[in-house]
Amino acid sequence: MSVSGPTSGTLVSSTPVNATSTPARPTIGVLALQGDVREHVAALEHCGAEPVLVRRESELAAVDGLVLPGGESTAISKLLQAFDLLEPLRARLRDGLPAFGSCAGMILLASEVLDTRADAQHLSGIDMTVRRNAFGRQVDSFETDLDFTGLDTPVRAVFIRAPWVERVGDGVDVLARVPHGPAQGRIVAARQGNVVATSFHPEVTGDLRVHELFVDLVRAAR
Ligand code: GLN
């Protein structure tokens, strides 16, 4: 076993907490109905958050922010209804709950979804129209580096049967676009208030800066 350095184990416990400071470890839920839950939990842990799995309304009520993972948006939509989470989650988003969705999570956070099932539900966390599986068969999974608002160097972006954003409303910030190729210019990351969505999967690359931005946003919102 190795230790990380001379201060290991002493840093947190010896730091005095003053009453007005923002707590250091926000509790961030990961919607754990389907998808790459584990990867988001690991990323959040590394970023100094306290990740918890969310499958019930009581668990949702206890979080400072929520991650909606990549996976299959139509399956997650069905499970949100089966677990009686759809309306409680809509309500928390209306009340300003910070949220981050990757890929299927982006689809769920949209206000309008193209190329989905007629009965699929979404959460309207961001005023945007998202097209599922938008990149088509030829390039349905690929990786690229892209500029991301708020990060000083490009982020490695992994796209897996990803959506893109076809329309954003007023008050939505575009954070990233496809840099080149047939889909050049397509919006692949957006933010409205405390809700962030990416077409790609920052949770699988080891580059945790998008999660860091989200954890900071949750801390600021508390
Ligand atoms: N194609 C999936 C969907 O429609 C999303 C894929 C993903 O999350 N990697 O939900």
XYZ file of C-alpha atoms and ligand atoms in Angstrom:
232
model
C 0.000 0.000 0.000
C 1.247 3.489 -0.704
C 0.367 6.874 0.727
C -0.046 9.905 -1.465
C 2.119 12.357 0.442
C 3.197 13.806 3.771
C -0.125 15.581 4.365
C -2.231 12.544 3.425
C -5.099 12.064 5.855
C -4.670 15.368 7.659
C -5.934 17.913 5.181
C -9.675 17.666 5.573
C -9.979 16.918 9.267
C -7.701 19.747 10.394
C -9.406 22.430 8.311
C -11.709 24.543 10.482
C -15.186 24.940 9.038
C -16.685 28.379 9.373
C -20.442 28.654 9.505
C -20.837 30.584 6.264
C -18.587 28.482 4.036
C -20.114 26.248 1.390
C -19.858 22.598 2.413
C -17.054 20.979 0.489
C -18.751 17.753 -0.577
C -22.154 18.279 -2.179
C -24.390 15.222 -2.348
C -24.919 14.446 -6.001
C -27.345 11.756 -7.084
C -26.828 9.525 -10.087
C -30.118 8.353 -11.571
C -29.579 4.601 -11.295
C -32.334 3.038 -13.398
C -30.218 2.064 -16.426
C -26.989 3.155 -18.103
C -23.403 3.931 -17.157
C -24.112 4.774 -13.525
C -20.837 3.408 -12.145
C -18.681 5.621 -14.376
C -20.476 8.775 -13.206
C -20.230 7.699 -9.549
C -16.456 7.251 -9.929
C -16.062 10.604 -11.716
C -18.070 12.439 -9.038
C -16.065 10.826 -6.244
C -12.852 12.006 -7.877
C -14.244 15.533 -8.167
C -14.936 15.833 -4.436
C -18.665 15.175 -4.440
C -20.567 12.584 -2.421
C -22.329 10.454 -5.040
C -25.509 8.574 -4.122
C -27.698 6.313 -6.243
C -31.199 7.604 -6.933
C -34.025 5.143 -7.579
C -36.731 6.470 -5.268
C -38.440 9.760 -4.625
C -36.996 9.972 -1.097
C -33.479 9.608 -2.514
C -34.168 12.279 -5.120
C -35.411 14.627 -2.409
C -32.076 14.383 -0.564
C -29.639 15.389 -3.322
C -28.062 18.765 -4.122
C -27.703 17.861 -7.804
C -28.425 14.967 -10.135
C -26.565 13.228 -12.963
C -28.562 11.492 -15.682
C -26.242 8.870 -17.187
C -25.683 7.650 -20.692
C -27.638 4.577 -21.685
C -30.921 4.201 -23.487
C -33.216 7.177 -23.104
C -36.420 5.316 -23.985
C -35.670 2.632 -21.363
C -34.843 5.263 -18.721
C -38.032 7.114 -19.655
C -40.108 3.964 -19.041
C -38.329 3.257 -15.768
C -38.817 6.842 -14.558
C -42.532 6.201 -14.874
C -42.367 2.700 -13.348
C -40.433 4.037 -10.337
C -42.781 7.042 -9.930
C -39.899 9.430 -10.441
C -40.997 11.306 -13.543
C -43.163 13.986 -11.918
C -40.996 14.398 -8.805
C -37.956 14.888 -11.037
C -39.790 17.393 -13.242
C -40.810 19.261 -10.102
C -37.271 19.380 -8.700
C -35.928 20.622 -12.039
C -38.573 23.362 -12.084
C -37.387 24.330 -8.601
C -33.813 24.729 -9.867
C -32.166 21.383 -9.081
C -28.760 21.371 -10.800
C -28.546 18.503 -13.272
C -26.066 17.096 -15.740
C -27.014 14.644 -18.464
C -24.650 12.796 -20.799
C -25.965 11.356 -24.064
C -29.210 9.545 -23.080
C -29.223 11.984 -20.140
C -29.105 14.892 -22.594
C -32.097 13.436 -24.447
C -34.050 13.154 -21.200
C -33.252 16.764 -20.257
C -34.531 18.150 -23.581
C -37.827 19.955 -24.071
C -38.378 18.291 -27.442
C -36.958 15.027 -28.842
C -36.871 13.969 -32.493
C -36.606 10.362 -33.706
C -37.821 8.864 -30.468
C -40.785 6.698 -29.478
C -44.130 8.441 -29.392
C -44.607 7.488 -25.740
C -41.119 8.546 -24.578
C -41.118 11.175 -21.841
C -38.627 13.960 -21.322
C -37.983 16.459 -18.576
C -37.654 19.904 -20.193
C -34.671 20.857 -18.054
C -33.217 22.768 -21.022
C -35.194 24.555 -23.726
C -33.710 22.592 -26.630
C -34.672 20.205 -29.404
C -32.513 17.078 -29.495
C -32.325 14.456 -32.239
C -31.607 10.910 -31.074
C -28.993 8.787 -32.860
C -28.309 11.865 -34.981
C -24.874 11.010 -36.340
C -26.098 8.145 -38.493
C -24.650 4.716 -39.102
C -21.358 5.678 -40.707
C -20.065 7.549 -37.683
C -22.479 6.444 -35.002
C -19.591 6.088 -32.543
C -16.421 8.190 -32.678
C -14.037 10.307 -30.614
C -12.761 13.826 -31.144
C -11.245 16.739 -29.242
C -13.468 19.772 -28.949
C -13.442 23.229 -27.435
C -15.725 23.513 -24.420
C -16.761 26.844 -22.891
C -15.106 27.243 -19.510
C -12.226 24.819 -20.206
C -8.931 26.232 -21.397
C -7.869 23.245 -23.512
C -9.970 20.928 -25.699
C -11.813 18.058 -24.070
C -11.713 14.474 -25.384
C -15.259 13.651 -26.417
C -16.517 10.081 -26.891
C -19.759 9.814 -28.869
C -21.735 6.550 -28.730
C -24.916 6.558 -30.855
C -25.160 10.120 -29.696
C -27.788 12.811 -30.101
C -27.133 16.355 -31.241
C -29.000 19.539 -30.455
C -30.972 21.004 -33.364
C -32.415 24.064 -31.632
C -31.755 25.981 -28.443
C -34.069 28.559 -26.930
C -33.180 32.010 -25.636
C -31.236 31.720 -22.420
C -29.493 28.503 -23.439
C -25.701 28.697 -23.743
C -24.039 26.534 -26.363
C -20.940 25.032 -24.706
C -19.515 22.915 -27.535
C -19.921 22.113 -31.213
C -18.559 19.364 -33.461
C -15.250 20.795 -34.749
C -15.013 19.113 -38.156
C -16.396 16.401 -40.430
C -19.905 15.963 -41.839
C -21.543 17.119 -38.611
C -19.294 20.175 -38.227
C -20.964 22.939 -36.232
C -23.612 20.725 -34.638
C -24.254 21.608 -30.999
C -23.118 18.842 -28.642
C -23.146 20.580 -25.250
C -25.513 23.147 -23.786
C -26.398 24.790 -20.506
C -29.448 26.600 -19.220
C -29.155 27.899 -15.674
C -28.057 25.000 -13.505
C -28.717 22.297 -16.087
C -25.923 21.033 -18.343
C -26.069 18.409 -21.081
C -23.478 16.804 -23.343
C -24.023 14.517 -26.352
C -20.815 12.774 -25.394
C -19.597 10.848 -22.335
C -17.092 12.755 -20.143
C -17.482 9.931 -17.601
C -15.557 7.419 -19.735
C -12.420 9.364 -20.686
C -10.643 10.048 -17.392
C -10.768 13.793 -18.204
C -12.939 14.921 -15.319
C -13.152 18.630 -16.089
C -16.791 18.594 -17.186
C -17.743 16.827 -13.949
C -15.610 19.356 -12.034
C -17.539 22.197 -13.654
C -20.784 20.514 -12.648
C -19.686 19.893 -9.055
C -18.670 23.585 -8.818
C -22.057 24.581 -10.172
C -23.795 22.406 -7.543
C -21.651 23.935 -4.776
C -22.522 27.426 -5.981
C -26.237 26.578 -6.121
C -26.412 25.261 -2.531
N -28.876 6.275 -28.462
C -29.154 6.332 -27.052
C -30.557 6.869 -26.780
O -31.271 7.154 -27.651
C -28.142 7.171 -26.328
C -26.793 6.517 -26.373
C -25.911 6.795 -25.205
O -26.334 7.246 -24.143
N -24.655 6.474 -25.397
O -30.929 7.007 -25.668
